[in-house]
Coordinates of C-alpha atoms and ligand atoms in Angstrom, one line a residue:
M1 CA 0.0 0.0 0.0
Q2 CA 1.2 3.5 -0.9
K3 CA 2.3 5.3 2.2
E4 CA 4.2 8.3 0.8
I5 CA 3.5 11.0 -1.8
I6 CA 5.0 10.3 -5.2
S7 CA 6.1 13.8 -6.1
D8 CA 5.9 13.5 -9.9
K9 CA 2.3 12.3 -9.6
S10 CA 1.2 15.1 -7.3
P11 CA -1.7 17.5 -8.1
K12 CA -0.6 20.9 -9.3
H13 CA -3.6 22.7 -7.8
I14 CA -5.6 21.7 -4.8
A15 CA -8.8 23.5 -4.0
I16 CA -10.4 23.1 -0.5
I17 CA -14.0 23.7 0.6
M18 CA -13.2 24.4 4.2
D19 CA -16.3 23.3 6.0
G20 CA -17.3 22.4 9.6
N21 CA -16.0 25.4 11.6
G22 CA -19.4 26.0 13.1
R23 CA -20.0 22.3 14.1
W24 CA -16.5 22.2 15.6
A25 CA -17.3 25.1 17.8
T26 CA -20.9 23.9 18.7
K27 CA -19.5 20.5 19.7
R28 CA -17.3 22.3 22.2
G29 CA -20.1 24.7 23.5
L30 CA -18.3 27.6 21.9
P31 CA -19.6 30.4 19.7
R32 CA -19.3 29.7 15.9
N33 CA -16.7 32.4 15.4
L34 CA -14.3 30.5 17.7
G35 CA -14.7 27.7 15.1
H36 CA -13.7 30.2 12.3
K37 CA -10.7 31.3 14.5
A38 CA -9.6 27.7 14.9
G39 CA -10.1 27.4 11.1
I40 CA -7.3 30.0 10.5
K41 CA -4.8 27.7 12.3
A42 CA -5.8 24.9 9.9
I43 CA -5.1 27.3 7.0
E44 CA -1.6 28.0 8.4
R45 CA -0.9 24.2 8.8
T46 CA -2.2 23.5 5.3
I47 CA 0.0 26.2 3.7
D48 CA 3.1 24.7 5.5
A49 CA 2.1 21.2 4.3
M50 CA 1.5 22.4 0.7
I51 CA 5.0 23.9 0.7
K52 CA 6.5 20.8 2.2
F53 CA 4.8 18.6 -0.4
Q54 CA 5.8 21.1 -3.2
I55 CA 2.4 21.6 -4.6
P56 CA 2.3 25.0 -6.2
V57 CA -1.3 26.2 -6.0
L58 CA -3.9 26.2 -3.2
S59 CA -7.4 27.6 -3.5
L60 CA -9.4 28.0 -0.4
F61 CA -13.1 28.7 -0.3
A62 CA -13.3 31.2 2.5
F63 CA -16.6 33.0 1.9
S64 CA -19.3 32.2 -0.7
T65 CA -21.8 34.4 -2.4
E66 CA -24.4 32.5 -0.4
N67 CA -22.8 33.1 3.0
W68 CA -24.4 36.6 3.2
K69 CA -27.5 34.6 4.5
R70 CA -25.7 34.2 7.9
D71 CA -26.1 36.5 10.9
K72 CA -24.3 39.9 10.6
E73 CA -22.4 39.0 13.8
E74 CA -20.9 35.9 12.2
I75 CA -20.2 37.6 8.9
D76 CA -18.4 40.6 10.6
G77 CA -16.4 38.0 12.7
I78 CA -15.3 36.2 9.5
F79 CA -14.3 39.5 7.9
S80 CA -12.2 40.7 10.8
L81 CA -10.5 37.3 11.1
V82 CA -9.5 37.3 7.4
R83 CA -8.3 40.9 7.7
D84 CA -6.2 40.2 10.8
Y85 CA -4.8 37.0 9.2
L86 CA -3.7 38.8 6.1
S87 CA -2.1 41.7 7.9
E88 CA -0.5 39.6 10.6
N89 CA 1.0 37.2 8.1
K90 CA 2.6 39.5 5.5
D91 CA 6.2 38.7 6.9
S92 CA 5.5 35.0 7.1
F93 CA 4.2 35.0 3.5
L94 CA 7.4 36.7 2.3
K95 CA 9.6 34.3 4.3
K96 CA 7.8 31.2 3.1
G97 CA 7.5 32.4 -0.5
V98 CA 3.6 32.6 -0.6
R99 CA 2.0 34.7 -3.2
V100 CA -1.6 35.7 -2.3
V101 CA -4.2 36.2 -5.0
S102 CA -8.0 36.3 -4.7
M103 CA -11.1 35.5 -6.6
G104 CA -14.6 36.9 -6.0
D105 CA -16.4 40.2 -5.8
I106 CA -14.4 41.8 -3.0
K107 CA -16.0 45.3 -3.5
A108 CA -18.8 44.1 -1.3
F109 CA -16.4 43.8 1.6
P110 CA -15.5 46.4 4.3
D111 CA -12.8 48.9 3.2
D112 CA -10.3 47.7 5.7
L113 CA -10.5 44.1 4.5
V114 CA -10.2 45.2 0.8
S115 CA -7.1 47.3 1.6
S116 CA -5.4 44.6 3.6
L117 CA -6.1 42.2 0.8
E118 CA -4.8 44.5 -1.9
S119 CA -1.6 45.4 0.0
V120 CA -0.8 41.7 0.8
Q121 CA -1.4 40.8 -2.9
E122 CA 0.9 43.6 -4.1
E123 CA 3.7 42.8 -1.5
T124 CA 3.7 39.1 -2.2
K125 CA 3.3 39.3 -6.0
N126 CA 6.9 38.1 -6.7
N127 CA 6.8 35.0 -4.5
D128 CA 6.9 31.7 -6.2
K129 CA 6.7 28.8 -3.8
L130 CA 3.0 28.6 -3.3
T131 CA 0.1 30.6 -4.8
L132 CA -2.6 31.0 -2.2
N133 CA -5.8 31.8 -4.0
L134 CA -8.5 33.0 -1.6
A135 CA -12.1 32.7 -2.8
L136 CA -13.9 35.6 -1.1
N137 CA -17.5 36.5 -1.9
Y138 CA -17.0 33.9 -4.6
G139 CA -19.6 31.7 -6.4
G140 CA -19.1 29.5 -9.4
R141 CA -22.2 30.8 -11.1
A142 CA -21.4 34.4 -10.4
D143 CA -17.9 33.7 -11.9
I144 CA -19.4 32.4 -15.1
I145 CA -22.0 35.1 -15.4
R146 CA -19.4 37.8 -14.7
A147 CA -17.2 36.3 -17.4
V148 CA -20.1 36.3 -19.9
N149 CA -20.8 40.0 -19.2
E150 CA -17.1 40.8 -19.7
V151 CA -17.3 38.9 -23.1
I152 CA -20.3 41.0 -24.0
K153 CA -18.4 44.2 -23.0
D154 CA -15.6 43.2 -25.3
K155 CA -18.2 43.0 -28.1
K156 CA -17.3 39.3 -28.9
T157 CA -20.0 37.4 -30.8
K158 CA -18.3 34.0 -30.6
I159 CA -15.9 32.5 -28.1
D160 CA -14.2 29.1 -27.6
E161 CA -13.2 27.5 -24.2
K162 CA -9.7 28.6 -24.3
D163 CA -10.7 32.2 -24.7
F164 CA -13.6 32.0 -22.3
E165 CA -11.3 30.7 -19.5
K166 CA -9.3 34.0 -19.7
Y167 CA -12.4 35.8 -18.4
L168 CA -12.7 33.7 -15.2
Y169 CA -11.6 34.9 -11.9
S170 CA -9.0 32.1 -11.6
Y171 CA -7.2 32.9 -14.8
P172 CA -4.3 32.2 -15.4
L173 CA -4.2 29.5 -12.7
P174 CA -4.6 26.0 -13.9
D175 CA -7.8 24.1 -13.1
P176 CA -7.8 22.3 -9.8
D177 CA -6.8 18.6 -10.0
L178 CA -8.1 17.7 -6.6
V179 CA -10.9 19.3 -4.5
I180 CA -11.1 18.5 -0.9
R181 CA -14.2 19.1 1.2
T182 CA -14.0 18.7 5.0
S183 CA -16.9 18.0 7.5
G184 CA -18.5 15.1 5.6
E185 CA -20.8 17.2 3.3
M186 CA -20.7 15.8 -0.2
R187 CA -21.5 18.8 -2.4
L188 CA -19.7 21.6 -4.2
S189 CA -21.9 24.4 -2.8
N190 CA -21.3 26.5 -6.0
F191 CA -17.5 26.4 -5.9
M192 CA -15.6 26.8 -9.2
M193 CA -18.3 25.2 -11.2
Y194 CA -16.5 25.7 -14.6
Q195 CA -13.0 24.9 -13.4
L196 CA -13.8 21.7 -11.6
A197 CA -15.2 19.9 -14.7
Y198 CA -12.6 17.1 -14.6
C199 CA -11.4 17.6 -11.0
E200 CA -11.0 14.6 -8.6
L201 CA -13.3 14.9 -5.6
Y202 CA -12.2 13.9 -2.1
F203 CA -14.5 14.1 0.9
T204 CA -13.4 13.7 4.5
P205 CA -15.4 13.7 7.8
V206 CA -12.6 15.7 9.5
L207 CA -13.9 19.2 10.5
W208 CA -11.9 22.0 9.0
P209 CA -10.4 23.2 12.3
D210 CA -9.0 19.7 12.9
F211 CA -7.4 19.4 9.4
G212 CA -3.7 19.3 9.0
E213 CA -0.6 17.8 7.2
K214 CA -1.7 14.2 7.9
D215 CA -5.1 14.8 6.3
L216 CA -3.7 16.6 3.3
K217 CA -1.2 13.8 2.7
K218 CA -4.0 11.2 2.9
A219 CA -6.0 13.1 0.3
I220 CA -3.0 13.4 -2.0
I221 CA -2.2 9.7 -1.8
D222 CA -5.8 8.9 -2.5
F223 CA -5.6 11.2 -5.5
Q224 CA -2.5 9.3 -6.7
K225 CA -4.4 6.0 -6.8
R226 CA -7.1 7.4 -9.2
E227 CA -7.1 6.8 -12.9
R228 CA -7.8 10.0 -14.6
R229 CA -9.2 9.5 -18.1
F230 CA -10.5 12.8 -19.3
G231 CA -12.9 10.9 -21.4
G232 CA -10.3 8.7 -23.1
N233 CA -10.2 4.9 -22.7
K234 CA -6.6 4.3 -21.4
Ligands
LIG301 C1 -17.0 26.8 6.9 O1 -17.6 26.4 8.1 C2 -16.6 28.3 6.9 C3 -17.5 29.2 6.1 C4 -18.5 28.8 5.4 C5 -17.1 30.6 6.1 P1 -19.1 26.6 8.5 O2 -19.3 27.9 9.2 O3 -19.9 26.4 7.3 O4 -19.3 25.4 9.5 P2 -20.6 24.4 9.6 O5 -20.9 23.9 8.3 O6 -21.7 25.3 10.1 O7 -20.2 23.4 10.6
LIG302 C1 -19.3 26.3 1.5 O1 -19.7 26.0 2.9 C2 -18.7 27.7 1.5 C3 -17.4 27.9 2.2 C4 -16.6 26.9 2.7 C5 -16.9 29.2 2.3 P1 -21.2 26.3 3.4 O2 -21.2 25.7 4.8 O3 -21.5 27.6 3.2 O4 -22.0 25.3 2.4 P2 -23.5 24.7 2.6 O5 -24.4 25.8 2.9 O6 -23.4 23.6 3.7 O7 -23.8 24.1 1.3
LIG303 MG1 -20.8 24.7 6.4

């Protein structure tokens, strides 16, 4: 049985639907936002593991276009956690070689979060060990519809896949090879609907705040046992 990662068979881009923060907190009798806070620690562990395993792109679903349905208190808590995480980790991103990018309509966020995101993106833009792509106010359908509107703005009357992909938020990142969803839910919840067309799916019952290097390694080894066919027959 395969126990270690085979580096030349590794995914190039892993996308994670970080789910289960609320349940993690509730199980402990804590407010939901302490679950999100513990989720930040899991992000830090996952970034270190990605660098250790030499996988160059990590996309994290941090806030969906549907998450606005939650209580204002929870939403504000998530925003301030993300803002503090970005501003407190600038030096660490530079030291580790992490380049931060984002996808989603961040204009809807508070100014302080937008400016900390913009400044961390600018300051880390030359880093090349890991691209950390944060999905913030992101929805797969919104991504596609926005792309269509950009195509219309460019007055195109016909477009092929290769061209269309240039209009997506994630461009020029490669499509994810592996998507991981924690907390036992088996759905995509509107994440990267176009980009995941041929992605391998991995679901684990582990709640996001408990996720770490061991769990990432397990997912990668599972991925390496899959036979990807892309519609072919060998
Ligand atoms: C994921 O954890 C984080 C976000 C969606 C922002 P949840 O907050 O969805 O946790 P559960 O699903 O309620 O346990
Ligand atoms: C998906 O999790 C969104 C993020 C991880 C940011 P949700 O917890 O919002 O998804 P549903 O509502 O269970 O489908
Ligand atoms: Mg959830």
